[in-house]
CSV table of C-alpha atoms in Angstrom, one decimal:
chain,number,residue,atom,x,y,z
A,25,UNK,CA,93.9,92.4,99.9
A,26,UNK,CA,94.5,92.1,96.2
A,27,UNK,CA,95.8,89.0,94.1
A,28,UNK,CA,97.5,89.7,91.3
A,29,UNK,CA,96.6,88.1,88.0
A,30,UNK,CA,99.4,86.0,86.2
A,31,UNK,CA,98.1,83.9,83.0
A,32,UNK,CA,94.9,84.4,84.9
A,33,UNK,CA,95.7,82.8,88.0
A,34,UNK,CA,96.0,84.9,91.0
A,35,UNK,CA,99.1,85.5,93.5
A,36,UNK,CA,98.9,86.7,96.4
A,37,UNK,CA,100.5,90.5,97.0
A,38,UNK,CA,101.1,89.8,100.9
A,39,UNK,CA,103.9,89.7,102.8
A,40,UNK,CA,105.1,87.1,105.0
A,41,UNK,CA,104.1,89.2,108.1
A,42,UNK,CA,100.3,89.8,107.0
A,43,UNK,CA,100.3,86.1,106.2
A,44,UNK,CA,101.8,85.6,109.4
A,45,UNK,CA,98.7,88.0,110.7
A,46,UNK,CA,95.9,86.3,109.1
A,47,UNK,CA,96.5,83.1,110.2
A,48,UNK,CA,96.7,84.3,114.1
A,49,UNK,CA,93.5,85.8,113.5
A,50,UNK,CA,91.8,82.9,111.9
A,51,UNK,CA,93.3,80.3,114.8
A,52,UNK,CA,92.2,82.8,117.6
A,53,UNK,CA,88.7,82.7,115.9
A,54,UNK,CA,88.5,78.7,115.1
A,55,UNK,CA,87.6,79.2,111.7
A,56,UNK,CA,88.8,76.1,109.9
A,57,UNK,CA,89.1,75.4,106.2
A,58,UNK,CA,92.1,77.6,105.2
A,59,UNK,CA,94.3,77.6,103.1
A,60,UNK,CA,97.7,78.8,101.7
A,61,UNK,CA,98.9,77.8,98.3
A,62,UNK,CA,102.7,78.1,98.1
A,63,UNK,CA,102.9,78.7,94.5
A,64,UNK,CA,105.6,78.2,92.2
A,65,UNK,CA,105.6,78.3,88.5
A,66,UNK,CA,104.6,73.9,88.4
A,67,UNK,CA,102.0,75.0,90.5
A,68,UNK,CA,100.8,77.2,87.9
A,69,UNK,CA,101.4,75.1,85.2
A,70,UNK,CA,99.3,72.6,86.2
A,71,UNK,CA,96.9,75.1,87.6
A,72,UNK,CA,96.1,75.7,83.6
A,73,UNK,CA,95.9,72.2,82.8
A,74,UNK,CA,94.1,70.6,86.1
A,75,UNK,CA,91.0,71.6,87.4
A,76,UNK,CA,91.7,70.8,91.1
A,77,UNK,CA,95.1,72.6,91.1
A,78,UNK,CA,93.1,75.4,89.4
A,79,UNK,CA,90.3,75.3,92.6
A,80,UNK,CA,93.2,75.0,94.7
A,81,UNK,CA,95.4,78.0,93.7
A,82,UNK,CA,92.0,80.2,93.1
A,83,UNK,CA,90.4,79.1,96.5
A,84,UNK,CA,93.6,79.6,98.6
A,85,UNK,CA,93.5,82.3,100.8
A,86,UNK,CA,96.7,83.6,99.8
A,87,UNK,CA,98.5,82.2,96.6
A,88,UNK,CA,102.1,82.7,97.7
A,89,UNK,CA,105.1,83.3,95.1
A,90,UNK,CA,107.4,80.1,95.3
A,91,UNK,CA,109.6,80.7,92.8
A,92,UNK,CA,111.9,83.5,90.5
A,93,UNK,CA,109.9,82.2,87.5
A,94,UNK,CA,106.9,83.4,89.4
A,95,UNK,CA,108.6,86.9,89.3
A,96,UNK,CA,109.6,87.1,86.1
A,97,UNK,CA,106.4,85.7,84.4
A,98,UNK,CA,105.2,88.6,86.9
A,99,UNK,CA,106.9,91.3,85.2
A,100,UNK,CA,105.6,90.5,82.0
A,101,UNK,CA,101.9,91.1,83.7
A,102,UNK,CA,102.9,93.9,85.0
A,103,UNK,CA,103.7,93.1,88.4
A,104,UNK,CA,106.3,93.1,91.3
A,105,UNK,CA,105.8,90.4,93.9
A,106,UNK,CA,107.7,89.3,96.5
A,107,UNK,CA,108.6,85.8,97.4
A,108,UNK,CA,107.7,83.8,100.2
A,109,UNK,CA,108.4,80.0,99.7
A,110,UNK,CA,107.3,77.2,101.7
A,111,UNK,CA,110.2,76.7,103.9
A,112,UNK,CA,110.7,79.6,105.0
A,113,UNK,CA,106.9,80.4,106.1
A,114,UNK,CA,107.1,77.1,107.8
A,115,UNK,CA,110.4,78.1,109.8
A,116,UNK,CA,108.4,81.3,110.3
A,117,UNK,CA,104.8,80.4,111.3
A,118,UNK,CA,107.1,77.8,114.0
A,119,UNK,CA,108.8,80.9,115.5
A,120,UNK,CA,105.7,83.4,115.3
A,121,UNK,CA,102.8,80.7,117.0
A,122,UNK,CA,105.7,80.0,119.7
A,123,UNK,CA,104.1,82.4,122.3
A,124,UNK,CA,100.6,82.0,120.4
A,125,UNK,CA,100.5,78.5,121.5
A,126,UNK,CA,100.0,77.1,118.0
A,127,UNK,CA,99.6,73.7,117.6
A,128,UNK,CA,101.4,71.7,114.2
A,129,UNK,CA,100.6,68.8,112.5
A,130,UNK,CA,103.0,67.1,109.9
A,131,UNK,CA,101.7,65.4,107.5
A,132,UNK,CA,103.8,63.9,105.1
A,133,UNK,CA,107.3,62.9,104.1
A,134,UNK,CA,108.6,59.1,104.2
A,135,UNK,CA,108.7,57.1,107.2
A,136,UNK,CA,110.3,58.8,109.9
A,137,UNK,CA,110.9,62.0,108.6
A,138,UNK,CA,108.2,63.9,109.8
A,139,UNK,CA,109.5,63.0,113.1
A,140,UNK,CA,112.9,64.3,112.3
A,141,UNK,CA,112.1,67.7,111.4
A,142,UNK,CA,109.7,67.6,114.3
A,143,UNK,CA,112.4,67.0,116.4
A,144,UNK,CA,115.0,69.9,114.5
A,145,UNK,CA,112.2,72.6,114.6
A,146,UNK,CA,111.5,71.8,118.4
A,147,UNK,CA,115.3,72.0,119.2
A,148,UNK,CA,115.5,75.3,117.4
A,149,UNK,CA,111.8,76.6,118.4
A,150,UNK,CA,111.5,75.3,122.4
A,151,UNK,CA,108.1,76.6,122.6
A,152,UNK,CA,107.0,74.7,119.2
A,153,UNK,CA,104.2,72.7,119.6
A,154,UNK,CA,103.8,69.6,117.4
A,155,UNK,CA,100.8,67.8,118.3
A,156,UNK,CA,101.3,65.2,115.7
A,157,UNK,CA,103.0,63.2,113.2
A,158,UNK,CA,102.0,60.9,110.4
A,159,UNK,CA,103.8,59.5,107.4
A,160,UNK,CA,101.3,57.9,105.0
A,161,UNK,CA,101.6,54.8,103.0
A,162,UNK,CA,103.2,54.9,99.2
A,163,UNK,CA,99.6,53.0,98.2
A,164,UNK,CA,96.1,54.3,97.5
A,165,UNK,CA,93.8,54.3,100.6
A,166,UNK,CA,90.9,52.6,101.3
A,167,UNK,CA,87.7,54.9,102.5
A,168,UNK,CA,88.0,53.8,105.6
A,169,UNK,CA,91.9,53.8,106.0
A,170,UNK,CA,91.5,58.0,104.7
A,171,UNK,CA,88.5,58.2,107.4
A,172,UNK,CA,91.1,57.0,110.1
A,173,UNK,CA,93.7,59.1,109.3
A,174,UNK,CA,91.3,62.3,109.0
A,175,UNK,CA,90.1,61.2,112.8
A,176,UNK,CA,93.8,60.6,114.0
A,177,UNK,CA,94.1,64.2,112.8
A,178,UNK,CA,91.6,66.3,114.7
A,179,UNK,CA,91.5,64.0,117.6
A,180,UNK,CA,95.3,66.3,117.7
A,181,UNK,CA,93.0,69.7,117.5
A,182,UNK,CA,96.3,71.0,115.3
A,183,UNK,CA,95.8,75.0,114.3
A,184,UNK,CA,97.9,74.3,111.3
A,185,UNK,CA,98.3,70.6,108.6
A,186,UNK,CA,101.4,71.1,106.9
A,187,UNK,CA,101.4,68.5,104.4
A,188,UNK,CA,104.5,67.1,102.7
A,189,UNK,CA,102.9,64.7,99.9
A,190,UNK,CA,104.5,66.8,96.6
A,191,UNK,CA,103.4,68.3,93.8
A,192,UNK,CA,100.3,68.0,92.7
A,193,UNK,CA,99.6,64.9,95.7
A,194,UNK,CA,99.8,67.7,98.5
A,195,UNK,CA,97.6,70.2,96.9
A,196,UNK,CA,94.8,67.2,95.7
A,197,UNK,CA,95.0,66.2,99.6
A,198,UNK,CA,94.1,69.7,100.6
A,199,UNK,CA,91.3,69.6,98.5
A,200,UNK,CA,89.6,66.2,99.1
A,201,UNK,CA,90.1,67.3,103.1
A,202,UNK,CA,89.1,70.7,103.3
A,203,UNK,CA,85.7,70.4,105.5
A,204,UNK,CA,87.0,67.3,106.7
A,205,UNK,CA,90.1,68.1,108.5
A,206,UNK,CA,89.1,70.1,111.4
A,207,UNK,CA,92.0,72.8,111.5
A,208,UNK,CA,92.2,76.5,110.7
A,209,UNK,CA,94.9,76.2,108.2
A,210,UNK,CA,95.9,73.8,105.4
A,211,UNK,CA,99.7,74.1,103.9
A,212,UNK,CA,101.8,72.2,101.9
A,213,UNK,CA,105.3,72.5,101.6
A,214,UNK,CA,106.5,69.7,100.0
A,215,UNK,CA,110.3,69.3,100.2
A,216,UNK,CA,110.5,71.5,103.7
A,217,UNK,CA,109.9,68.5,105.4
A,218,UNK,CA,113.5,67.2,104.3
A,219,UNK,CA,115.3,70.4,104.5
A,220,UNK,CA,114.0,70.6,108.4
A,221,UNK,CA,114.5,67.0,108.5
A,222,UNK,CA,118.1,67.1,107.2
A,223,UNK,CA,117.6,64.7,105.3
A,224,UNK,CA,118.2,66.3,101.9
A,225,UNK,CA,120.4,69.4,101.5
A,226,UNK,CA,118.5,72.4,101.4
A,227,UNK,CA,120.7,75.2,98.8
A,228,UNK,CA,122.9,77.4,100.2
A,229,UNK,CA,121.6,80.5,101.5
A,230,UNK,CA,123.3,82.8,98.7
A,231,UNK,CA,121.6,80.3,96.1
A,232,UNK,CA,118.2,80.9,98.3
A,233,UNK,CA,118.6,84.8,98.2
A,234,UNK,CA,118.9,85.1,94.8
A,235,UNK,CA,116.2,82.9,93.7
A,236,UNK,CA,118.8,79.9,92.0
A,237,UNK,CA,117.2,77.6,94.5
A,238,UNK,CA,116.2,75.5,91.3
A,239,UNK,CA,119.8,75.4,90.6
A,240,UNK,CA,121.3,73.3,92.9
A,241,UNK,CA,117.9,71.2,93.1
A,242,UNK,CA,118.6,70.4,89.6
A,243,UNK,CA,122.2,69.6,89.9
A,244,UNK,CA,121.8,67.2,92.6
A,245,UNK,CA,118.8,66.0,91.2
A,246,UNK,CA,118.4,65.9,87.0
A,247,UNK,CA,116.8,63.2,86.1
A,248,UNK,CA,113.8,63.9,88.8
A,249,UNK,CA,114.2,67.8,88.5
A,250,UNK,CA,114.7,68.1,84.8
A,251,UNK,CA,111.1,67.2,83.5
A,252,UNK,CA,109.4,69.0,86.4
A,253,UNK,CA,111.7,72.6,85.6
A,254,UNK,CA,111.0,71.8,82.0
A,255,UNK,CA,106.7,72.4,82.6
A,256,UNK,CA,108.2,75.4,84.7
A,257,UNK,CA,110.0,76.9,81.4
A,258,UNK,CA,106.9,76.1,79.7
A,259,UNK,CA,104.8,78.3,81.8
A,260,UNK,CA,107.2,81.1,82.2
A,261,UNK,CA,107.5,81.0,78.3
A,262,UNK,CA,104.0,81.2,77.6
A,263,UNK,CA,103.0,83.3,80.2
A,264,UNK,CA,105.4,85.9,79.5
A,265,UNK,CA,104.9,86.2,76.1
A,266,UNK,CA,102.0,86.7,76.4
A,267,UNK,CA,102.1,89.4,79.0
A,268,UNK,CA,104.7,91.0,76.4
A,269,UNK,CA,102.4,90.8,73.2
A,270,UNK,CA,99.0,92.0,74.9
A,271,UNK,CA,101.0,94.6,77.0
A,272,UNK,CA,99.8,93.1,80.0
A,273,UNK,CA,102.7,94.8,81.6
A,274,UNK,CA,101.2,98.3,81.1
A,275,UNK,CA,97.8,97.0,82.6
A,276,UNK,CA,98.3,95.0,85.3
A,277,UNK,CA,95.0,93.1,86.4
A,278,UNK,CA,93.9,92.5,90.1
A,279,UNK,CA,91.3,90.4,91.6
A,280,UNK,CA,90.0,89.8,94.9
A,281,UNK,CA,88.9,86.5,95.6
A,282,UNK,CA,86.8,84.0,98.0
A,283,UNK,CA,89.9,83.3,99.6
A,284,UNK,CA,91.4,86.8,99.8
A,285,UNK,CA,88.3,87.4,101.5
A,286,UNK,CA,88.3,84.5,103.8
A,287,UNK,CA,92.0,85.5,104.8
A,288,UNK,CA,90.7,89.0,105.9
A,289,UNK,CA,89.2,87.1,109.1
A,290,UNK,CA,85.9,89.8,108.7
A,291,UNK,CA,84.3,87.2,106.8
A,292,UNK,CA,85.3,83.6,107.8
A,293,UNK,CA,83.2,81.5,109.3
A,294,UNK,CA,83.9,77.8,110.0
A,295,UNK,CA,83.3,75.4,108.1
C-alpha cells in the first residue's frame, strides 16, 4: 500500500479497516515489532527536526493522519487522506480483537489511570482482554528498572502495547523498545488513555467530526495547548506553502516503505 508524501514524510493512505486487517494478520502470524504512528501535524513537526521521531514516522508501518492540519497540509501535496486518530483506532482495535482473542497492554498514563480505562473499555467491550497494566514513574529509569519493566511486559504475551507517555516520550519509547518488547504491535495514543479513562473530557462528538478536536483541547487547556498547536501552525504553514509554490499539488508523490511492506504481512518476519 502506498504512503503518501507530505513535506517528505509519509502518511499512510489506509483505512481504519485495512489497519484493522493488518494487524490481525500480523498477531495470527507472531510477528512482533510493529508499529503504527498516529500522526498528527506535532508529530510531523518534530519529525523534521528530530531524528528518532523521523525513524519513527518513516519506520511505522502505517503513519496514520491524526489531525485536520494533516489534511490540509495534505491538499497542498496534492492529496486526500482520511483521518484515523488514536482514540478512535483504540476503541476500534478493542471491539475488532474481541472475538480474535487479542490481548492489550496499557502502558502509560498517571497512576491509576490505566486501570480506569481498562476497567471502561472492558465494561463497554466484555470480551476485551487486558493482560496488563503499568503506570511508569515521572523520573528517568535506571537500566535495570527499564529491563524490569520490558520483562513485566512480555511475561503478559500482549498482541498489542498501547503506550500513553505523550508526545514525543511515547514515540522515543517505541523506538528504544522495538526488538525488546516482545508484541506484534506498538501504539501510542497519548491522551486516549484519559478520554477512556474519563478522566479528562474528550470533545464533543460534533467537535470530533469536523476535525475542531484541537478546539476545545485548547480552550480547556491554553497555556499547555497553546505552544504545542503553535509548532502545529508552523508545520502546516510551511508545509503548505510549499506544496503551493512547487505545485506539489499537481504531482502528488508516493512512496512505499519498510513499514508499508512490513504491514502487508507477505514480508514480516519477527523480530
Amino acid at each position: 500500500m502506498k504512503n503518501a508524501l507530505i513535506a517528505g514524510l509519509p502518511i499512510s493512505t489506509a483505512n481504519e479497516r485495512e489497519v484493522l486487517e493488518s494487524m490481525a494478520r500480523n498477531i495470527d502470524a507472531r510477528s512482533t515489532g510493529h508499529i503504527v504512528c498516529i500522526t498528527n501535524t506535532e508529530t510531523l513537526y518534530h519529525g523534521l527536526h528530530n531524528p528518532v521521531i523521523e525513524r519513527h514516522i518513516r519506520t511505522a508501518d502505517f503513519s496514520l493522519c491524526d489531525g485536520v492540519g494533516v489534511v490540509v497540509a495534505g491538499w497542498a501535496w496534492g492529496h486526500n487522506v482520511s483521518r484515523i486518530t488514536g482514540p478512535n483506532l483504540q476503541l476500534a482495535a478493542s471491539n475488532f480483537g474481541q472475538a480474535r482473542k487479542w490481548r492489550h497492554f496499557f502502558y502509560g498514563g498517571k497512576e491509576g489511570v490505566a486501570e480506569q480505562m481498562a476497567a471502561r473499555l472492558k465494561a463497554r467491550y466484555p470480551e476485551l482482554i487486558v493482560c496488563g497494566t503499568y503506570s511508569p514513574p515521572f523520573k528517568a529509569l535506571s537500566a535495570e528498572e527499564d529491563q524490569g519493566i520490558v520483562d513485566r511486559i512480555n511475561a503478559t504475551q500482549p498482541d498489542i502495547v498501547w503506550v500513553g507517555l505523550g508526545l514525543p516520550k511515547q514515540e522515543t519509547w517505541i523506538q528504544e523498545h522495538v526488538g525488546r518488547v516482545n508484541a506484534p504491535w506498538m501504539i501510542g495514543v497519548g491522551a486516549a488513555f484519559d478520554y477512556h479513562a474519563g478522566t479528562v473530557p474528550w470533545a464533543p462528538p460534533i467537535f470530533r467530526a469536523i476535525g475542531l478536536e484541537w478546539v476545545f483541547r485548547l480552550a480547556r487547556e491554553p497555556r499547555l495547548r497553546g505552544p504545542r498547536y503553535a509548532r502545529s501552525l508552523v508545520f502546516v504553514i510551511r508545509a503548505g506553502l510549499e506544496g503551493l509554490l512547487k505545485f506539489r499539488f499537481l504531482r502528488p508523490t508516493f512512496a512505499t516503505g519498510a513499514g508499508t511492506s512490513r504491514a502487508s504481512g507477505s514480508s514480516a518476519a519477527s523480530h
